[in-house]
């Protein structure tokens, strides 16, 4: 692990998607990363590469997708949370 000091030179925006199963959280994440990759360069994964198995067919889907994007003016982090009720505290 690097010991160098992190210098924050750009504003940082954190975005999280939460919601019920099959309401489009991962689809939205894939669309955002695709637009950012086309606009600022980089790579984006297709929806089917991100979400291989439908959540309702799994017993529990604990996987969380984290994307980091750097634009000329912003640094963004997008967290795509699982939609299973066991992972959402009320």
PDB file of N, CA and C in Angstrom:
ATOM      1  N   UNK A   1       0.843  -1.181   0.000  1.00  0.00           N
ATOM      2  CA  UNK A   1       0.000   0.000   0.000  1.00  0.00           C
ATOM      3  C   UNK A   1       0.883   1.238   0.000  1.00  0.00           C
ATOM      4  N   UNK A   2       0.534   2.209  -0.772  1.00  0.00           N
ATOM      5  CA  UNK A   2       1.319   3.427  -0.896  1.00  0.00           C
ATOM      6  C   UNK A   2       1.165   4.299   0.341  1.00  0.00           C
ATOM      7  N   UNK A   3       2.261   4.910   0.744  1.00  0.00           N
ATOM      8  CA  UNK A   3       2.240   5.795   1.914  1.00  0.00           C
ATOM      9  C   UNK A   3       2.140   7.264   1.519  1.00  0.00           C
ATOM     10  N   UNK A   4       2.063   7.548   0.205  1.00  0.00           N
ATOM     11  CA  UNK A   4       2.007   8.939  -0.215  1.00  0.00           C
ATOM     12  C   UNK A   4       0.681   9.570   0.183  1.00  0.00           C
ATOM     13  N   UNK A   5       0.722  10.868   0.440  1.00  0.00           N
ATOM     14  CA  UNK A   5      -0.458  11.604   0.879  1.00  0.00           C
ATOM     15  C   UNK A   5      -1.388  11.855  -0.303  1.00  0.00           C
ATOM     16  N   UNK A   6      -2.688  11.626  -0.090  1.00  0.00           N
ATOM     17  CA  UNK A   6      -3.686  11.883  -1.123  1.00  0.00           C
ATOM     18  C   UNK A   6      -4.015  13.368  -1.133  1.00  0.00           C
ATOM     19  N   UNK A   7      -3.855  13.994  -2.269  1.00  0.00           N
ATOM     20  CA  UNK A   7      -4.191  15.410  -2.430  1.00  0.00           C
ATOM     21  C   UNK A   7      -5.506  15.524  -3.185  1.00  0.00           C
ATOM     22  N   UNK A   8      -6.494  16.084  -2.537  1.00  0.00           N
ATOM     23  CA  UNK A   8      -7.795  16.269  -3.179  1.00  0.00           C
ATOM     24  C   UNK A   8      -7.760  17.561  -3.983  1.00  0.00           C
ATOM     25  N   UNK A   9      -7.688  17.409  -5.294  1.00  0.00           N
ATOM     26  CA  UNK A   9      -7.590  18.578  -6.162  1.00  0.00           C
ATOM     27  C   UNK A   9      -8.904  18.897  -6.860  1.00  0.00           C
ATOM     28  N   UNK A  10      -9.873  17.987  -6.763  1.00  0.00           N
ATOM     29  CA  UNK A  10     -11.169  18.173  -7.413  1.00  0.00           C
ATOM     30  C   UNK A  10     -12.273  17.914  -6.393  1.00  0.00           C
ATOM     31  N   UNK A  11     -13.440  18.538  -6.583  1.00  0.00           N
ATOM     32  CA  UNK A  11     -14.584  18.181  -5.741  1.00  0.00           C
ATOM     33  C   UNK A  11     -14.930  16.705  -5.949  1.00  0.00           C
ATOM     34  N   UNK A  12     -15.373  16.060  -4.883  1.00  0.00           N
ATOM     35  CA  UNK A  12     -15.720  14.642  -4.966  1.00  0.00           C
ATOM     36  C   UNK A  12     -17.215  14.479  -4.723  1.00  0.00           C
ATOM     37  N   UNK A  13     -17.867  13.720  -5.590  1.00  0.00           N
ATOM     38  CA  UNK A  13     -19.305  13.468  -5.482  1.00  0.00           C
ATOM     39  C   UNK A  13     -19.516  11.977  -5.271  1.00  0.00           C
ATOM     40  N   UNK A  14     -20.271  11.620  -4.229  1.00  0.00           N
ATOM     41  CA  UNK A  14     -20.633  10.229  -3.967  1.00  0.00           C
ATOM     42  C   UNK A  14     -22.094  10.023  -4.332  1.00  0.00           C
ATOM     43  N   UNK A  15     -22.368   8.976  -5.106  1.00  0.00           N
ATOM     44  CA  UNK A  15     -23.733   8.652  -5.522  1.00  0.00           C
ATOM     45  C   UNK A  15     -23.997   7.202  -5.157  1.00  0.00           C
ATOM     46  N   UNK A  16     -25.162   6.927  -4.607  1.00  0.00           N
ATOM     47  CA  UNK A  16     -25.546   5.551  -4.297  1.00  0.00           C
ATOM     48  C   UNK A  16     -26.920   5.253  -4.855  1.00  0.00           C
ATOM     49  N   UNK A  17     -27.095   4.054  -5.399  1.00  0.00           N
ATOM     50  CA  UNK A  17     -28.416   3.642  -5.867  1.00  0.00           C
ATOM     51  C   UNK A  17     -28.919   2.546  -4.951  1.00  0.00           C
ATOM     52  N   UNK A  18     -30.099   2.768  -4.406  1.00  0.00           N
ATOM     53  CA  UNK A  18     -30.757   1.765  -3.586  1.00  0.00           C
ATOM     54  C   UNK A  18     -32.196   1.658  -4.058  1.00  0.00           C
ATOM     55  N   UNK A  19     -32.786   0.518  -3.879  1.00  0.00           N
ATOM     56  CA  UNK A  19     -34.167   0.344  -4.295  1.00  0.00           C
ATOM     57  C   UNK A  19     -34.549  -1.117  -4.284  1.00  0.00           C
ATOM     58  N   UNK A  20     -35.764  -1.389  -4.646  1.00  0.00           N
ATOM     59  CA  UNK A  20     -36.302  -2.741  -4.654  1.00  0.00           C
ATOM     60  C   UNK A  20     -35.701  -3.542  -5.799  1.00  0.00           C
ATOM     61  N   UNK A  21     -35.758  -4.850  -5.677  1.00  0.00           N
ATOM     62  CA  UNK A  21     -35.270  -5.758  -6.717  1.00  0.00           C
ATOM     63  C   UNK A  21     -35.954  -5.433  -8.047  1.00  0.00           C
ATOM     64  N   UNK A  22     -35.192  -5.421  -9.122  1.00  0.00           N
ATOM     65  CA  UNK A  22     -35.680  -5.188 -10.489  1.00  0.00           C
ATOM     66  C   UNK A  22     -36.238  -3.787 -10.735  1.00  0.00           C
ATOM     67  N   UNK A  23     -35.775  -2.803 -10.004  1.00  0.00           N
ATOM     68  CA  UNK A  23     -36.223  -1.438 -10.257  1.00  0.00           C
ATOM     69  C   UNK A  23     -35.202  -0.615 -11.029  1.00  0.00           C
ATOM     70  N   UNK A  24     -34.150  -1.254 -11.554  1.00  0.00           N
ATOM     71  CA  UNK A  24     -33.245  -0.582 -12.475  1.00  0.00           C
ATOM     72  C   UNK A  24     -31.991   0.021 -11.878  1.00  0.00           C
ATOM     73  N   UNK A  25     -31.590  -0.391 -10.684  1.00  0.00           N
ATOM     74  CA  UNK A  25     -30.394   0.172 -10.060  1.00  0.00           C
ATOM     75  C   UNK A  25     -29.139  -0.098 -10.884  1.00  0.00           C
ATOM     76  N   UNK A  26     -28.925  -1.340 -11.255  1.00  0.00           N
ATOM     77  CA  UNK A  26     -27.733  -1.704 -12.015  1.00  0.00           C
ATOM     78  C   UNK A  26     -27.812  -1.172 -13.440  1.00  0.00           C
ATOM     79  N   UNK A  27     -28.994  -1.111 -14.011  1.00  0.00           N
ATOM     80  CA  UNK A  27     -29.168  -0.536 -15.344  1.00  0.00           C
ATOM     81  C   UNK A  27     -28.776   0.941 -15.333  1.00  0.00           C
ATOM     82  N   UNK A  28     -29.199   1.674 -14.307  1.00  0.00           N
ATOM     83  CA  UNK A  28     -28.832   3.083 -14.172  1.00  0.00           C
ATOM     84  C   UNK A  28     -27.319   3.229 -14.016  1.00  0.00           C
ATOM     85  N   UNK A  29     -26.711   2.390 -13.195  1.00  0.00           N
ATOM     86  CA  UNK A  29     -25.262   2.434 -12.998  1.00  0.00           C
ATOM     87  C   UNK A  29     -24.524   2.171 -14.305  1.00  0.00           C
ATOM     88  N   UNK A  30     -24.974   1.182 -15.071  1.00  0.00           N
ATOM     89  CA  UNK A  30     -24.350   0.875 -16.363  1.00  0.00           C
ATOM     90  C   UNK A  30     -24.495   2.051 -17.328  1.00  0.00           C
ATOM     91  N   UNK A  31     -25.653   2.699 -17.334  1.00  0.00           N
ATOM     92  CA  UNK A  31     -25.874   3.844 -18.225  1.00  0.00           C
ATOM     93  C   UNK A  31     -24.976   5.017 -17.846  1.00  0.00           C
ATOM     94  N   UNK A  32     -24.859   5.299 -16.557  1.00  0.00           N
ATOM     95  CA  UNK A  32     -24.008   6.404 -16.105  1.00  0.00           C
ATOM     96  C   UNK A  32     -22.552   6.147 -16.471  1.00  0.00           C
ATOM     97  N   UNK A  33     -22.060   4.940 -16.208  1.00  0.00           N
ATOM     98  CA  UNK A  33     -20.659   4.647 -16.519  1.00  0.00           C
ATOM     99  C   UNK A  33     -20.408   4.648 -18.025  1.00  0.00           C
ATOM    100  N   UNK A  34     -21.384   4.238 -18.820  1.00  0.00           N
ATOM    101  CA  UNK A  34     -21.233   4.270 -20.279  1.00  0.00           C
ATOM    102  C   UNK A  34     -21.124   5.703 -20.789  1.00  0.00           C
ATOM    103  N   UNK A  35     -21.981   6.582 -20.302  1.00  0.00           N
ATOM    104  CA  UNK A  35     -21.936   7.988 -20.717  1.00  0.00           C
ATOM    105  C   UNK A  35     -20.610   8.620 -20.297  1.00  0.00           C
ATOM    106  N   UNK A  36     -20.170   8.369 -19.061  1.00  0.00           N
ATOM    107  CA  UNK A  36     -18.901   8.933 -18.602  1.00  0.00           C
ATOM    108  C   UNK A  36     -17.726   8.399 -19.410  1.00  0.00           C
ATOM    109  N   UNK A  37     -17.739   7.103 -19.728  1.00  0.00           N
ATOM    110  CA  UNK A  37     -16.646   6.511 -20.514  1.00  0.00           C
ATOM    111  C   UNK A  37     -16.601   7.096 -21.922  1.00  0.00           C
ATOM    112  N   UNK A  38     -17.764   7.295 -22.536  1.00  0.00           N
ATOM    113  CA  UNK A  38     -17.801   7.870 -23.891  1.00  0.00           C
ATOM    114  C   UNK A  38     -17.397   9.342 -23.889  1.00  0.00           C
ATOM    115  N   UNK A  39     -17.769  10.057 -22.841  1.00  0.00           N
ATOM    116  CA  UNK A  39     -17.486  11.486 -22.774  1.00  0.00           C
ATOM    117  C   UNK A  39     -16.040  11.778 -22.386  1.00  0.00           C
ATOM    118  N   UNK A  40     -15.527  11.048 -21.381  1.00  0.00           N
ATOM    119  CA  UNK A  40     -14.216  11.375 -20.821  1.00  0.00           C
ATOM    120  C   UNK A  40     -13.158  10.299 -21.046  1.00  0.00           C
ATOM    121  N   UNK A  41     -13.506   9.236 -21.745  1.00  0.00           N
ATOM    122  CA  UNK A  41     -12.555   8.147 -21.964  1.00  0.00           C
ATOM    123  C   UNK A  41     -12.657   7.115 -20.856  1.00  0.00           C
ATOM    124  N   UNK A  42     -12.023   6.012 -21.051  1.00  0.00           N
ATOM    125  CA  UNK A  42     -12.096   4.934 -20.075  1.00  0.00           C
ATOM    126  C   UNK A  42     -12.920   3.800 -20.627  1.00  0.00           C
ATOM    127  N   UNK A  43     -13.294   2.901 -19.753  1.00  0.00           N
ATOM    128  CA  UNK A  43     -14.063   1.746 -20.197  1.00  0.00           C
ATOM    129  C   UNK A  43     -15.294   1.577 -19.325  1.00  0.00           C
ATOM    130  N   UNK A  44     -16.302   0.978 -19.906  1.00  0.00           N
ATOM    131  CA  UNK A  44     -17.541   0.683 -19.189  1.00  0.00           C
ATOM    132  C   UNK A  44     -17.916  -0.755 -19.487  1.00  0.00           C
ATOM    133  N   UNK A  45     -18.508  -1.412 -18.504  1.00  0.00           N
ATOM    134  CA  UNK A  45     -18.981  -2.779 -18.714  1.00  0.00           C
ATOM    135  C   UNK A  45     -20.453  -2.743 -19.075  1.00  0.00           C
ATOM    136  N   UNK A  46     -20.848  -3.664 -19.935  1.00  0.00           N
ATOM    137  CA  UNK A  46     -22.259  -3.782 -20.306  1.00  0.00           C
ATOM    138  C   UNK A  46     -23.048  -4.316 -19.116  1.00  0.00           C
ATOM    139  N   UNK A  47     -24.346  -4.061 -19.127  1.00  0.00           N
ATOM    140  CA  UNK A  47     -25.215  -4.494 -18.033  1.00  0.00           C
ATOM    141  C   UNK A  47     -25.079  -5.979 -17.747  1.00  0.00           C
ATOM    142  N   UNK A  48     -25.056  -6.808 -18.801  1.00  0.00           N
ATOM    143  CA  UNK A  48     -24.999  -8.258 -18.580  1.00  0.00           C
ATOM    144  C   UNK A  48     -23.658  -8.712 -18.007  1.00  0.00           C
ATOM    145  N   UNK A  49     -22.618  -7.895 -18.124  1.00  0.00           N
ATOM    146  CA  UNK A  49     -21.342  -8.214 -17.491  1.00  0.00           C
ATOM    147  C   UNK A  49     -21.332  -7.805 -16.026  1.00  0.00           C
ATOM    148  N   UNK A  50     -22.166  -6.854 -15.666  1.00  0.00           N
ATOM    149  CA  UNK A  50     -22.243  -6.392 -14.282  1.00  0.00           C
ATOM    150  C   UNK A  50     -23.130  -7.315 -13.468  1.00  0.00           C
ATOM    151  N   UNK A  51     -24.292  -7.628 -13.989  1.00  0.00           N
ATOM    152  CA  UNK A  51     -25.292  -8.386 -13.242  1.00  0.00           C
ATOM    153  C   UNK A  51     -25.588  -9.677 -13.986  1.00  0.00           C
ATOM    154  N   UNK A  52     -24.892 -10.744 -13.627  1.00  0.00           N
ATOM    155  CA  UNK A  52     -25.023 -12.007 -14.349  1.00  0.00           C
ATOM    156  C   UNK A  52     -26.253 -12.817 -13.962  1.00  0.00           C
ATOM    157  N   UNK A  53     -26.729 -12.665 -12.742  1.00  0.00           N
ATOM    158  CA  UNK A  53     -27.866 -13.459 -12.285  1.00  0.00           C
ATOM    159  C   UNK A  53     -28.924 -12.539 -11.694  1.00  0.00           C
ATOM    160  N   UNK A  54     -30.175 -12.699 -12.088  1.00  0.00           N
ATOM    161  CA  UNK A  54     -31.241 -11.870 -11.525  1.00  0.00           C
ATOM    162  C   UNK A  54     -31.332 -12.052 -10.016  1.00  0.00           C
ATOM    163  N   UNK A  55     -31.505 -10.933  -9.293  1.00  0.00           N
ATOM    164  CA  UNK A  55     -31.519 -10.982  -7.833  1.00  0.00           C
ATOM    165  C   UNK A  55     -32.642 -11.849  -7.282  1.00  0.00           C
ATOM    166  N   UNK A  56     -33.799 -11.851  -7.932  1.00  0.00           N
ATOM    167  CA  UNK A  56     -34.924 -12.610  -7.377  1.00  0.00           C
ATOM    168  C   UNK A  56     -34.700 -14.112  -7.462  1.00  0.00           C
ATOM    169  N   UNK A  57     -33.757 -14.563  -8.298  1.00  0.00           N
ATOM    170  CA  UNK A  57     -33.486 -15.995  -8.413  1.00  0.00           C
ATOM    171  C   UNK A  57     -32.380 -16.443  -7.465  1.00  0.00           C
ATOM    172  N   UNK A  58     -31.716 -15.496  -6.829  1.00  0.00           N
ATOM    173  CA  UNK A  58     -30.679 -15.831  -5.867  1.00  0.00           C
ATOM    174  C   UNK A  58     -31.284 -15.863  -4.476  1.00  0.00           C
ATOM    175  N   UNK A  59     -30.688 -16.638  -3.600  1.00  0.00           N
ATOM    176  CA  UNK A  59     -31.153 -16.629  -2.211  1.00  0.00           C
ATOM    177  C   UNK A  59     -30.884 -15.251  -1.625  1.00  0.00           C
ATOM    178  N   UNK A  60     -29.649 -14.787  -1.723  1.00  0.00           N
ATOM    179  CA  UNK A  60     -29.276 -13.451  -1.285  1.00  0.00           C
ATOM    180  C   UNK A  60     -28.168 -12.962  -2.207  1.00  0.00           C
ATOM    181  N   UNK A  61     -28.264 -11.733  -2.658  1.00  0.00           N
ATOM    182  CA  UNK A  61     -27.246 -11.159  -3.544  1.00  0.00           C
ATOM    183  C   UNK A  61     -26.498 -10.052  -2.806  1.00  0.00           C
ATOM    184  N   UNK A  62     -25.378 -10.377  -2.171  1.00  0.00           N
ATOM    185  CA  UNK A  62     -24.687  -9.372  -1.362  1.00  0.00           C
ATOM    186  C   UNK A  62     -23.741  -8.476  -2.144  1.00  0.00           C
ATOM    187  N   UNK A  63     -23.578  -8.712  -3.442  1.00  0.00           N
ATOM    188  CA  UNK A  63     -22.562  -7.973  -4.184  1.00  0.00           C
ATOM    189  C   UNK A  63     -22.939  -6.508  -4.359  1.00  0.00           C
ATOM    190  N   UNK A  64     -21.947  -5.667  -4.187  1.00  0.00           N
ATOM    191  CA  UNK A  64     -22.099  -4.233  -4.376  1.00  0.00           C
ATOM    192  C   UNK A  64     -21.130  -3.813  -5.460  1.00  0.00           C
ATOM    193  N   UNK A  65     -21.586  -3.008  -6.389  1.00  0.00           N
ATOM    194  CA  UNK A  65     -20.742  -2.521  -7.474  1.00  0.00           C
ATOM    195  C   UNK A  65     -20.272  -1.116  -7.133  1.00  0.00           C
ATOM    196  N   UNK A  66     -18.980  -0.892  -7.236  1.00  0.00           N
ATOM    197  CA  UNK A  66     -18.403   0.420  -6.969  1.00  0.00           C
ATOM    198  C   UNK A  66     -17.701   0.896  -8.230  1.00  0.00           C
ATOM    199  N   UNK A  67     -18.052   2.087  -8.698  1.00  0.00           N
ATOM    200  CA  UNK A  67     -17.364   2.650  -9.861  1.00  0.00           C
ATOM    201  C   UNK A  67     -16.714   3.963  -9.457  1.00  0.00           C
ATOM    202  N   UNK A  68     -15.512   4.181  -9.940  1.00  0.00           N
ATOM    203  CA  UNK A  68     -14.780   5.422  -9.690  1.00  0.00           C
ATOM    204  C   UNK A  68     -14.568   6.111 -11.027  1.00  0.00           C
ATOM    205  N   UNK A  69     -14.907   7.379 -11.097  1.00  0.00           N
ATOM    206  CA  UNK A  69     -14.794   8.129 -12.348  1.00  0.00           C
ATOM    207  C   UNK A  69     -14.084   9.447 -12.091  1.00  0.00           C
ATOM    208  N   UNK A  70     -13.185   9.794 -12.986  1.00  0.00           N
ATOM    209  CA  UNK A  70     -12.490  11.075 -12.903  1.00  0.00           C
ATOM    210  C   UNK A  70     -12.816  11.865 -14.166  1.00  0.00           C
ATOM    211  N   UNK A  71     -13.341  13.054 -13.993  1.00  0.00           N
ATOM    212  CA  UNK A  71     -13.586  13.950 -15.113  1.00  0.00           C
ATOM    213  C   UNK A  71     -12.642  15.143 -14.939  1.00  0.00           C
ATOM    214  N   UNK A  72     -12.568  16.026 -15.910  1.00  0.00           N
ATOM    215  CA  UNK A  72     -11.685  17.184 -15.739  1.00  0.00           C
ATOM    216  C   UNK A  72     -12.032  18.048 -14.521  1.00  0.00           C
ATOM    217  N   UNK A  73     -13.306  18.041 -14.107  1.00  0.00           N
ATOM    218  CA  UNK A  73     -13.709  18.893 -12.980  1.00  0.00           C
ATOM    219  C   UNK A  73     -14.117  18.138 -11.729  1.00  0.00           C
ATOM    220  N   UNK A  74     -14.442  16.839 -11.822  1.00  0.00           N
ATOM    221  CA  UNK A  74     -14.987  16.091 -10.686  1.00  0.00           C
ATOM    222  C   UNK A  74     -14.355  14.719 -10.539  1.00  0.00           C
ATOM    223  N   UNK A  75     -14.373  14.248  -9.308  1.00  0.00           N
ATOM    224  CA  UNK A  75     -14.093  12.843  -9.024  1.00  0.00           C
ATOM    225  C   UNK A  75     -15.394  12.278  -8.468  1.00  0.00           C
ATOM    226  N   UNK A  76     -15.885  11.186  -9.024  1.00  0.00           N
ATOM    227  CA  UNK A  76     -17.153  10.626  -8.564  1.00  0.00           C
ATOM    228  C   UNK A  76     -16.991   9.170  -8.160  1.00  0.00           C
ATOM    229  N   UNK A  77     -17.765   8.786  -7.178  1.00  0.00           N
ATOM    230  CA  UNK A  77     -17.861   7.396  -6.755  1.00  0.00           C
ATOM    231  C   UNK A  77     -19.329   7.017  -6.823  1.00  0.00           C
ATOM    232  N   UNK A  78     -19.629   5.898  -7.454  1.00  0.00           N
ATOM    233  CA  UNK A  78     -21.011   5.427  -7.557  1.00  0.00           C
ATOM    234  C   UNK A  78     -21.089   4.039  -6.933  1.00  0.00           C
ATOM    235  N   UNK A  79     -21.958   3.882  -5.942  1.00  0.00           N
ATOM    236  CA  UNK A  79     -22.149   2.603  -5.275  1.00  0.00           C
ATOM    237  C   UNK A  79     -23.522   2.067  -5.656  1.00  0.00           C
ATOM    238  N   UNK A  80     -23.545   0.898  -6.279  1.00  0.00           N
ATOM    239  CA  UNK A  80     -24.789   0.231  -6.671  1.00  0.00           C
ATOM    240  C   UNK A  80     -25.062  -0.843  -5.625  1.00  0.00           C
ATOM    241  N   UNK A  81     -25.998  -0.565  -4.728  1.00  0.00           N
ATOM    242  CA  UNK A  81     -26.275  -1.463  -3.600  1.00  0.00           C
ATOM    243  C   UNK A  81     -27.208  -2.598  -4.006  1.00  0.00           C
ATOM    244  N   UNK A  82     -27.129  -3.734  -3.294  1.00  0.00           N
ATOM    245  CA  UNK A  82     -28.034  -4.846  -3.590  1.00  0.00           C
ATOM    246  C   UNK A  82     -29.470  -4.480  -3.241  1.00  0.00           C
ATOM    247  N   UNK A  83     -30.425  -5.104  -3.932  1.00  0.00           N
ATOM    248  CA  UNK A  83     -31.829  -4.790  -3.717  1.00  0.00           C
ATOM    249  C   UNK A  83     -32.555  -5.738  -2.788  1.00  0.00           C
ATOM    250  N   UNK A  84     -31.860  -6.733  -2.254  1.00  0.00           N
ATOM    251  CA  UNK A  84     -32.514  -7.710  -1.393  1.00  0.00           C
ATOM    252  C   UNK A  84     -32.847  -7.087  -0.042  1.00  0.00           C
ATOM    253  N   UNK A  85     -34.019  -7.378   0.498  1.00  0.00           N
ATOM    254  CA  UNK A  85     -34.494  -6.781   1.747  1.00  0.00           C
ATOM    255  C   UNK A  85     -33.569  -7.057   2.927  1.00  0.00           C
ATOM    256  N   UNK A  86     -32.825  -8.155   2.910  1.00  0.00           N
ATOM    257  CA  UNK A  86     -31.922  -8.470   4.015  1.00  0.00           C
ATOM    258  C   UNK A  86     -30.766  -7.478   4.127  1.00  0.00           C
ATOM    259  N   UNK A  87     -30.520  -6.700   3.080  1.00  0.00           N
ATOM    260  CA  UNK A  87     -29.428  -5.738   3.102  1.00  0.00           C
ATOM    261  C   UNK A  87     -29.899  -4.309   3.275  1.00  0.00           C
ATOM    262  N   UNK A  88     -31.181  -4.094   3.456  1.00  0.00           N
ATOM    263  CA  UNK A  88     -31.724  -2.755   3.632  1.00  0.00           C
ATOM    264  C   UNK A  88     -32.291  -2.658   5.035  1.00  0.00           C
ATOM    265  N   UNK A  89     -31.680  -1.796   5.857  1.00  0.00           N
ATOM    266  CA  UNK A  89     -32.158  -1.629   7.231  1.00  0.00           C
ATOM    267  C   UNK A  89     -33.308  -0.633   7.238  1.00  0.00           C
ATOM    268  N   UNK A  90     -34.324  -0.931   8.014  1.00  0.00           N
ATOM    269  CA  UNK A  90     -35.454  -0.009   8.120  1.00  0.00           C
ATOM    270  C   UNK A  90     -35.528   0.594   9.488  1.00  0.00           C
TER     271      UNK A  90
END
